[in-house]
Coordinates of C-alpha atoms and ligand atoms in Angstrom, one line a residue:
X1 CA 60.6 110.0 88.0
X2 CA 64.2 109.6 90.2
X3 CA 65.1 105.8 90.8
X4 CA 67.0 105.4 94.0
X5 CA 69.7 102.6 93.3
X6 CA 72.8 101.9 95.4
X7 CA 74.9 100.9 92.4
X8 CA 74.9 100.9 88.8
X9 CA 76.9 98.6 86.3
X10 CA 79.7 100.2 84.2
X11 CA 80.4 98.3 81.0
X12 CA 83.7 96.8 80.5
X13 CA 85.6 98.9 77.8
X14 CA 88.7 98.4 75.9
X15 CA 91.4 101.0 77.0
X16 CA 94.1 102.5 74.7
X17 CA 97.7 101.7 76.0
X18 CA 98.9 105.4 75.8
X19 CA 102.6 105.0 77.1
X20 CA 105.2 102.7 78.2
X21 CA 108.2 102.9 80.1
X22 CA 110.9 100.8 81.8
X23 CA 110.0 102.3 85.1
X24 CA 106.8 104.1 85.9
X25 CA 106.7 106.1 89.1
X26 CA 103.4 107.2 90.6
X27 CA 103.7 110.5 92.5
X28 CA 106.1 113.3 92.2
X29 CA 106.6 114.1 95.8
X30 CA 109.9 113.9 97.7
X31 CA 109.9 110.1 97.3
X32 CA 108.7 109.9 93.7
X33 CA 110.9 113.0 92.4
X34 CA 113.9 111.5 94.2
X35 CA 113.0 107.9 92.5
X36 CA 112.3 109.0 89.1
X37 CA 115.6 111.3 88.7
X38 CA 117.8 108.5 90.2
X39 CA 116.5 105.9 88.0
X40 CA 116.8 108.1 84.7
X41 CA 120.3 109.1 85.9
X42 CA 121.4 105.5 85.9
X43 CA 119.9 105.2 82.2
X44 CA 116.5 103.8 82.6
X45 CA 113.4 105.0 80.6
X46 CA 111.3 106.6 83.5
X47 CA 107.7 107.9 83.3
X48 CA 106.7 110.2 86.3
X49 CA 102.8 110.5 86.8
X50 CA 101.6 113.1 88.9
X51 CA 98.0 114.4 89.4
X52 CA 98.9 118.1 89.7
X53 CA 100.4 120.4 87.3
X54 CA 103.6 120.8 89.3
X55 CA 105.9 118.5 91.3
X56 CA 107.1 118.2 94.9
X57 CA 103.9 116.7 96.7
X58 CA 103.6 117.9 100.1
X59 CA 106.3 120.3 99.9
X60 CA 104.5 122.3 97.4
X61 CA 101.0 121.3 97.1
X62 CA 100.6 121.4 100.9
X63 CA 103.2 124.2 101.1
X64 CA 105.3 122.6 103.9
X65 CA 108.4 124.5 102.8
X66 CA 110.9 123.4 105.3
X67 CA 113.2 120.1 104.9
X68 CA 113.3 117.9 108.1
X69 CA 115.6 115.0 108.4
X70 CA 118.6 116.2 106.5
X71 CA 120.8 117.2 109.5
X72 CA 122.0 115.4 112.5
X73 CA 122.0 117.8 115.4
X74 CA 125.2 117.6 117.5
X75 CA 124.2 120.6 119.9
X76 CA 127.0 122.9 119.0
X77 CA 126.8 122.1 115.0
X78 CA 124.8 120.0 112.8
X79 CA 126.0 117.7 109.9
X80 CA 124.4 116.4 106.9
X81 CA 122.9 112.8 107.1
X82 CA 121.0 112.8 103.8
X83 CA 123.0 113.7 100.7
X84 CA 122.9 112.3 97.2
X85 CA 119.7 113.4 95.3
X86 CA 119.0 115.9 98.1
X87 CA 122.1 117.7 97.3
X88 CA 121.0 118.5 93.8
X89 CA 117.5 119.7 94.9
X90 CA 119.0 121.9 97.6
X91 CA 121.6 123.5 95.4
X92 CA 119.2 124.2 92.6
X93 CA 116.8 125.9 95.3
X94 CA 119.6 127.6 96.7
X95 CA 120.7 128.9 93.3
X96 CA 117.5 131.0 93.2
X97 CA 118.0 132.5 96.5
X98 CA 115.2 130.3 97.9
X99 CA 117.1 128.3 100.7
X100 CA 117.4 129.5 104.3
X101 CA 120.3 128.5 106.6
X102 CA 119.4 125.4 108.6
X103 CA 117.7 126.2 111.9
X104 CA 117.4 124.2 115.4
X105 CA 113.5 123.8 116.0
X106 CA 114.3 121.9 119.1
X107 CA 117.0 119.8 120.4
X108 CA 117.7 116.9 117.8
X109 CA 115.7 118.7 115.3
X110 CA 117.3 120.8 112.7
X111 CA 115.1 122.2 109.8
X112 CA 115.7 124.1 106.8
X113 CA 113.2 126.4 104.9
X114 CA 112.9 126.7 101.3
X115 CA 110.7 128.8 98.8
X116 CA 107.8 126.9 97.4
X117 CA 108.2 128.4 93.8
X118 CA 112.0 127.7 93.9
X119 CA 111.3 124.1 94.8
X120 CA 109.0 123.8 91.8
X121 CA 111.4 125.2 89.3
X122 CA 114.0 123.1 90.7
X123 CA 112.0 120.0 90.3
X124 CA 111.2 121.0 86.6
X125 CA 114.9 121.4 85.9
X126 CA 115.9 117.9 87.8
X127 CA 113.4 116.0 85.5
X128 CA 114.3 117.5 82.5
X129 CA 118.2 117.3 83.0
X130 CA 117.7 113.7 83.8
X131 CA 115.4 112.8 80.9
X132 CA 112.5 111.8 83.0
X133 CA 109.1 111.9 80.9
X134 CA 106.5 113.6 82.7
X135 CA 102.7 113.1 82.8
X136 CA 101.2 115.9 84.8
X137 CA 97.3 116.3 85.4
X138 CA 97.0 112.4 85.5
X139 CA 95.5 110.3 88.3
X140 CA 96.5 106.8 88.8
X141 CA 93.5 104.9 89.4
X142 CA 93.8 101.2 88.9
X143 CA 96.3 98.4 88.1
X144 CA 96.1 95.7 85.7
X145 CA 98.3 92.6 86.1
X146 CA 100.2 91.1 83.1
X147 CA 98.0 88.5 81.5
X148 CA 101.1 86.2 80.8
X149 CA 102.5 86.5 84.4
X150 CA 99.8 87.6 87.1
X151 CA 102.6 88.0 89.7
X152 CA 103.7 91.2 87.7
X153 CA 101.6 94.6 87.1
X154 CA 101.5 94.9 83.5
X155 CA 99.6 98.4 83.2
X156 CA 98.6 101.2 85.5
X157 CA 95.5 102.9 84.5
X158 CA 95.2 106.8 84.4
X159 CA 92.4 109.3 84.2
X160 CA 93.0 112.8 82.8
X161 CA 91.4 115.4 80.7
X162 CA 92.3 113.2 77.7
X163 CA 90.3 110.3 79.1
X164 CA 91.4 107.0 80.5
X165 CA 94.2 105.1 79.3
X166 CA 96.7 102.1 80.2
X167 CA 100.5 102.8 80.6
X168 CA 102.8 99.6 80.4
X169 CA 105.9 99.3 82.5
X170 CA 108.5 96.8 83.7
X171 CA 108.9 98.1 87.2
X172 CA 106.5 100.3 89.3
X173 CA 107.1 102.5 92.1
X174 CA 104.1 103.7 94.2
X175 CA 105.3 107.1 95.7
X176 CA 101.7 108.5 95.9
X177 CA 101.8 109.0 99.7
X178 CA 98.4 107.2 100.1
X179 CA 99.7 104.0 98.6
X180 CA 97.2 104.2 95.9
X181 CA 98.9 102.0 93.4
X182 CA 99.7 99.3 95.8
X183 CA 96.3 99.3 97.5
X184 CA 94.8 98.5 94.0
X185 CA 97.4 95.8 93.2
X186 CA 96.6 93.3 95.9
X187 CA 99.2 94.6 98.4
X188 CA 98.1 94.5 102.4
X189 CA 97.8 97.6 104.2
X190 CA 96.9 99.5 107.4
X191 CA 95.5 102.8 108.2
X192 CA 95.9 104.1 111.8
X193 CA 97.0 102.2 114.9
X194 CA 95.1 99.5 116.9
X195 CA 92.9 102.2 118.2
X196 CA 92.4 103.7 114.7
X197 CA 94.5 106.7 115.7
X198 CA 96.2 108.7 112.6
X199 CA 98.1 111.9 112.9
X200 CA 96.2 114.9 112.4
X201 CA 96.3 117.2 109.2
X202 CA 97.1 120.6 108.9
X203 CA 96.3 123.4 106.3
X204 CA 99.6 125.5 105.9
X205 CA 99.7 129.2 104.9
X206 CA 102.2 132.1 104.1
X207 CA 102.0 135.6 105.3
X208 CA 103.6 138.7 103.6
X209 CA 104.7 142.0 105.1
X210 CA 105.8 140.5 108.6
X211 CA 108.2 142.9 110.3
X212 CA 111.1 140.5 110.8
X213 CA 112.8 142.6 113.3
X214 CA 109.9 142.9 115.7
X215 CA 109.6 138.8 115.9
X216 CA 112.7 138.1 117.9
X217 CA 112.3 135.2 120.3
X218 CA 108.9 134.2 118.8
X219 CA 109.6 130.5 119.0
X220 CA 110.1 130.8 122.8
X221 CA 107.0 133.0 123.4
X222 CA 104.3 131.9 120.8
X223 CA 103.3 128.8 122.9
X224 CA 102.1 131.1 125.6
X225 CA 100.5 133.5 123.6
X226 CA 98.4 130.7 122.0
X227 CA 97.6 129.4 125.5
X228 CA 96.5 133.0 126.6
X229 CA 94.5 133.4 123.5
X230 CA 92.6 130.2 124.0
X231 CA 92.1 130.9 127.8
X232 CA 90.7 134.3 126.9
X233 CA 87.8 132.7 124.9
X234 CA 88.3 135.4 122.1
X235 CA 89.9 133.0 119.6
X236 CA 89.0 129.5 118.4
X237 CA 92.5 127.9 117.9
X238 CA 92.7 124.2 117.4
X239 CA 96.4 123.6 118.6
X240 CA 98.6 124.4 121.6
X241 CA 101.8 123.6 119.8
X242 CA 102.2 125.7 116.7
X243 CA 105.2 126.7 114.6
X244 CA 105.4 130.1 112.9
X245 CA 108.6 130.6 110.9
X246 CA 110.5 133.0 108.5
X247 CA 110.8 131.8 104.9
X248 CA 114.1 132.5 102.9
X249 CA 112.8 135.9 101.6
X250 CA 112.5 138.7 104.0
X251 CA 109.1 139.6 105.4
X252 CA 107.4 136.3 104.4
X253 CA 106.6 133.8 107.2
X254 CA 104.9 130.4 107.2
X255 CA 102.4 129.0 109.9
X256 CA 101.9 125.5 110.7
X257 CA 99.0 125.8 113.1
X258 CA 95.8 124.4 112.2
X259 CA 94.5 121.0 112.8
X260 CA 91.3 119.5 111.3
X261 CA 89.2 117.0 113.1
X262 CA 86.4 114.9 112.2
X263 CA 82.8 114.9 113.9
X264 CA 84.0 112.7 116.8
X265 CA 87.3 114.7 117.1
X266 CA 89.3 112.1 115.1
X267 CA 91.7 113.0 112.5
X268 CA 90.1 113.2 109.1
X269 CA 90.9 110.3 106.7
X270 CA 92.8 111.6 103.7
X271 CA 91.5 108.7 101.6
X272 CA 87.8 109.6 102.1
X273 CA 86.8 112.5 99.6
X274 CA 83.8 113.9 101.5
X275 CA 86.2 114.2 104.6
X276 CA 88.8 115.8 102.4
X277 CA 86.3 118.2 101.1
X278 CA 85.0 119.3 104.5
X279 CA 88.7 119.6 105.7
X280 CA 89.6 122.0 103.1
X281 CA 87.2 124.7 104.0
X282 CA 87.6 124.0 107.7
X283 CA 91.4 124.3 107.4
X284 CA 91.0 127.7 105.5
X285 CA 88.5 128.8 108.4
X286 CA 91.3 128.0 110.7
X287 CA 93.6 129.8 108.8
X288 CA 91.8 133.2 109.0
X289 CA 91.2 132.7 112.5
X290 CA 95.0 132.0 113.6
X291 CA 95.9 135.0 111.4
X292 CA 93.6 137.1 113.3
X293 CA 95.3 136.1 116.3
X294 CA 98.9 136.8 115.1
X295 CA 97.7 140.3 113.9
X296 CA 96.2 141.3 117.1
X297 CA 98.6 139.6 119.7
X298 CA 102.1 138.7 118.2
X299 CA 104.7 141.4 117.6
X300 CA 105.6 142.0 114.0
X301 CA 102.4 140.8 112.3
X302 CA 100.1 143.6 112.7
X303 CA 100.5 144.8 109.2
X304 CA 100.8 141.3 107.7
X305 CA 98.3 139.7 105.3
X306 CA 97.9 136.2 104.2
X307 CA 99.7 135.5 100.9
X308 CA 98.4 132.1 100.0
X309 CA 97.0 129.1 101.5
X310 CA 98.2 125.6 100.4
X311 CA 96.5 124.2 97.5
X312 CA 95.6 121.2 99.4
X313 CA 95.3 120.2 103.1
X314 CA 98.5 118.6 104.3
X315 CA 97.8 114.8 105.0
X316 CA 100.2 113.5 107.6
X317 CA 99.3 109.7 107.6
X318 CA 96.9 107.3 105.5
X319 CA 97.8 103.8 104.1
X320 CA 101.0 102.0 105.3
X321 CA 101.7 99.4 103.1
X322 CA 102.8 96.1 104.7
X323 CA 106.5 95.2 103.6
X324 CA 108.9 92.6 103.9
X325 CA 110.1 94.5 106.8
X326 CA 108.3 96.9 108.9
X327 CA 110.2 99.9 110.5
X328 CA 109.2 99.8 114.1
X329 CA 109.6 102.3 117.1
X330 CA 112.3 100.3 118.8
X331 CA 114.5 100.6 115.7
X332 CA 114.1 104.2 115.6
X333 CA 114.2 104.9 119.4
X334 CA 117.4 102.9 119.6
X335 CA 119.2 104.3 116.3
X336 CA 119.6 100.8 115.2
X337 CA 121.5 99.6 112.1
X338 CA 120.4 97.0 109.6
X339 CA 121.9 94.8 106.9
X340 CA 119.9 96.2 104.1
X341 CA 120.4 99.9 104.9
X342 CA 119.7 102.3 102.1
X343 CA 120.5 105.5 103.9
X344 CA 119.9 107.2 107.2
X345 CA 117.0 108.9 109.1
X346 CA 117.3 111.0 112.3
X347 CA 114.2 113.2 112.8
X348 CA 112.5 112.8 116.2
X349 CA 109.2 111.0 116.8
X350 CA 106.8 114.0 115.8
X351 CA 103.3 112.8 116.6
X352 CA 100.4 115.2 115.8
X353 CA 97.8 114.3 118.5
X354 CA 94.4 116.0 119.3
X355 CA 95.1 119.7 120.1
X356 CA 99.0 119.1 120.4
X357 CA 102.0 117.7 119.1
X358 CA 104.3 115.0 121.0
X359 CA 108.0 115.0 120.5
X360 CA 110.5 112.1 121.4
X361 CA 114.1 112.1 120.2
X362 CA 115.9 109.3 118.4
X363 CA 118.2 107.3 121.0
X364 CA 121.4 105.5 120.5
X365 CA 123.6 107.1 118.0
X366 CA 120.9 109.7 117.2
X367 CA 120.1 108.3 113.9
X368 CA 119.0 105.1 112.4
X369 CA 119.5 103.0 109.1
X370 CA 116.4 102.8 106.8
X371 CA 116.0 99.4 105.6
X372 CA 115.2 98.5 102.0
X373 CA 112.6 95.8 103.3
X374 CA 110.1 98.6 104.2
X375 CA 109.8 99.5 100.4
X376 CA 109.3 95.8 99.3
X377 CA 105.6 94.7 99.6
X378 CA 105.1 91.6 101.7
X379 CA 102.3 90.6 99.4
X380 CA 101.4 91.6 95.9
X381 CA 103.1 92.2 92.6
X382 CA 106.9 91.5 92.5
X383 CA 107.6 94.2 90.2
X384 CA 106.2 97.1 92.7
X385 CA 108.2 99.1 95.4
X386 CA 106.6 101.6 97.7
X387 CA 108.6 104.7 98.6
X388 CA 107.8 107.5 100.9
X389 CA 105.1 108.1 103.5
X390 CA 103.1 105.0 102.3
X391 CA 106.2 102.4 103.0
X392 CA 106.0 99.9 105.7
X393 CA 106.4 101.4 109.0
X394 CA 104.5 101.3 112.6
X395 CA 102.4 104.4 113.3
X396 CA 105.1 105.4 115.8
X397 CA 108.1 104.9 113.6
X398 CA 106.2 106.7 110.7
X399 CA 106.1 109.8 112.9
X400 CA 109.8 110.0 112.4
X401 CA 110.4 108.5 108.7
X402 CA 107.9 110.4 107.0
X403 CA 109.8 113.7 106.8
X404 CA 111.0 114.8 103.5
X405 CA 114.7 113.9 104.1
X406 CA 113.9 110.2 104.8
X407 CA 111.2 110.2 101.9
X408 CA 114.2 111.3 99.6
X409 CA 116.4 108.6 100.8
X410 CA 113.9 105.9 100.2
X411 CA 113.1 107.5 96.7
X412 CA 116.8 107.3 95.7
X413 CA 116.9 103.9 96.6
X414 CA 113.7 102.7 95.0
X415 CA 114.7 104.4 91.8
X416 CA 118.4 102.9 92.0
X417 CA 117.1 99.4 92.8
X418 CA 114.4 99.7 89.8
X419 CA 117.0 100.8 87.4
X420 CA 119.2 97.8 88.3
X421 CA 116.5 95.4 88.3
X422 CA 115.7 96.4 84.7
X423 CA 119.3 96.4 83.6
X424 CA 120.0 93.1 85.2
X425 CA 116.5 91.7 84.1
X426 CA 116.1 90.5 87.7
X427 CA 113.7 90.7 90.3
X428 CA 114.4 93.1 93.4
X429 CA 115.3 90.3 95.6
X430 CA 117.9 89.1 93.1
X431 CA 119.8 92.3 93.1
X432 CA 122.7 91.7 95.9
X433 CA 122.5 94.2 98.5
X434 CA 126.3 95.3 98.4
X435 CA 125.6 96.2 94.6
X436 CA 122.6 98.5 95.6
X437 CA 124.7 100.0 98.4
X438 CA 127.8 100.5 96.2
X439 CA 125.6 102.3 93.6
X440 CA 124.0 104.3 96.3
X441 CA 127.2 105.4 97.6
X442 CA 128.7 106.2 94.2
X443 CA 125.7 108.5 93.9
X444 CA 126.4 110.5 97.2
X445 CA 124.1 108.6 99.7
X446 CA 125.5 108.8 103.2
X447 CA 125.9 105.7 105.3
X448 CA 127.4 107.6 108.1
X449 CA 126.9 111.4 109.0
X450 CA 128.9 113.5 106.8
X451 CA 131.1 115.5 109.3
X452 CA 132.8 117.0 106.3
X453 CA 129.7 119.0 105.7
X454 CA 129.2 120.7 109.2
X455 CA 126.8 123.7 109.6
X456 CA 126.2 125.9 112.6
X457 CA 122.4 125.8 112.9
X458 CA 120.7 129.0 114.2
X459 CA 118.9 128.9 117.0
X460 CA 115.4 129.8 116.6
Ligands
FAD501 C1 101.1 119.7 107.3 C2 102.4 118.8 107.2 C3 103.6 119.5 107.7 C4 104.8 118.7 107.5 N1 105.9 119.3 108.0 C5 107.1 118.9 107.4 C6 108.2 119.6 107.6 O1 108.2 120.7 108.0 N2 109.4 118.9 107.0 C7 109.5 117.7 106.4 O2 110.5 117.4 106.0 N3 108.4 117.0 106.5 C8 107.2 117.5 107.0 N4 106.0 116.8 106.7 C9 106.1 115.3 106.3 C10 106.6 115.4 104.9 O3 106.1 116.4 104.1 C11 105.6 114.2 104.1 O4 105.5 113.2 104.8 C12 106.6 113.7 102.8 O5 106.8 115.0 102.0 C13 105.7 112.7 102.0 O6 106.5 112.6 100.8 P1 106.1 111.5 99.7 O7 106.7 111.7 98.6 O8 105.9 110.1 100.4 O9 104.4 112.1 99.6 P2 103.8 113.4 98.8 O10 104.8 114.4 99.2 O11 102.5 113.3 99.5 O12 104.0 113.0 97.2 C14 102.9 112.2 96.8 C15 102.6 112.7 95.3 O13 101.9 111.7 94.5 C16 100.8 112.5 94.0 N5 99.5 111.6 94.0 C17 99.0 111.0 95.0 N6 98.2 110.2 94.7 C18 98.2 110.2 93.2 C19 97.5 109.3 92.2 N7 96.7 108.6 92.5 N8 97.7 109.4 90.9 C20 98.8 110.6 90.6 N9 99.4 111.4 91.5 C21 99.2 111.1 92.8 C22 100.6 113.7 94.9 O14 99.9 114.6 94.2 C23 101.9 114.1 95.4 O15 102.6 114.8 94.5 C24 104.8 117.4 107.0 C25 103.7 117.0 106.5 C26 102.3 117.6 106.7 C27 101.3 117.0 106.1

């Protein structure tokens, strides 16, 4: 007979301590990779925990394949605004022929496409060269406070094919994108805005055998072709604003064109596994439909086929941990400075709404300081930093600072601060801001746009 119960008891069990490190980083995306490599280069013993079998996060697992937020668009040229760790990642990708020239997506927005496999290889080399220890296929699931000092995390608990185990650390960096570690460590967080709005997710895909020569001007014409297709009733397309763009290797293109919604048309919640499950199959259904549209209605795609769909749906927004300082819309919109700057951001507000995408430029100088305070949880363990998409930003500001360029800036600063804290046996707040800034500058971080590194961005 089946017994219907809502809960069952799990017996407490002793966990093996399977590893330890000075600095434990959860998540190997733009922020976590940058944090781990930057900390290890300063001499720290670093362990990087990642649930997949490869690094890169959204860049590789969601096949986003284009860096945003690295270049300040100055109309006739563009100059680099994010360097440091990003320089090394870009040059390793470039050495494999996997980096396209920078390209103006729209005024104020210059991006740079990369090859997804070249990124994975570059990430492997970066962690290897820096001496970062890797635990792939490992899911961070819980935090255990230090029994001698409950203001600190003592261990992170991971699950893997080898079972469940605890990993000790002096300092922890949550770069999971979703704030998985911070949310189980007593930190406060928000999901969505006051109306529950979150940005909509997208399943990315790549195509092969696109006839590049036939695609000239596509960025200007694709919008009206999508609108015509929707109006014809022959295609079920979810978004009016789409991006279909070439990859570094000829005849290979990528599409950012799907949008997965819940039953009430809301964005699906990337922290809900049932919604995620449904979203994966729905995203792939939309991929097939959008490719059918491209083949039939857009020049250059008639002989193309789908090369691959992303291993996972791309989630733009989930938990935002509340920090000592929340990056707000005014700071971004007015291009403000701050006393605890760790680098620069410049990507416009890019908000994925139901059926479309809203854009709004960064005002003032056209770029803004990214504050350290957004990575320091306001409440929770004192030895935890939060870097990347889950750091403290209002929903509006997140629409700008969530891009990879800014996530690498946060990662490099988090790794650097963590390494300094371990070296000095200090808390984060005891590390003087000038020391952090000087160390970041010594390692290539820009605090002003680098006009020595000008590029001419190609018009789409
Ligand atoms: C569809 C889409 C298109 C986008 N387009 C662009 C673009 O063109 N250019 C751009 O610059 N930005 C783009 N963005 C934004 C940007 O890619 C992300 O916001 C950014 O990469 C986030 O970096 P992150 O390091 O904070 O998180 P992620 O890249 O998500 O990295 C988090 C890592 O942590 C791992 N992880 C998560 N939870 C756990 C756990 N519990 N245990 C172990 N590992 C865990 C994940 O597997 C992942 O590797 C896009 C985002 C989406 C979703």
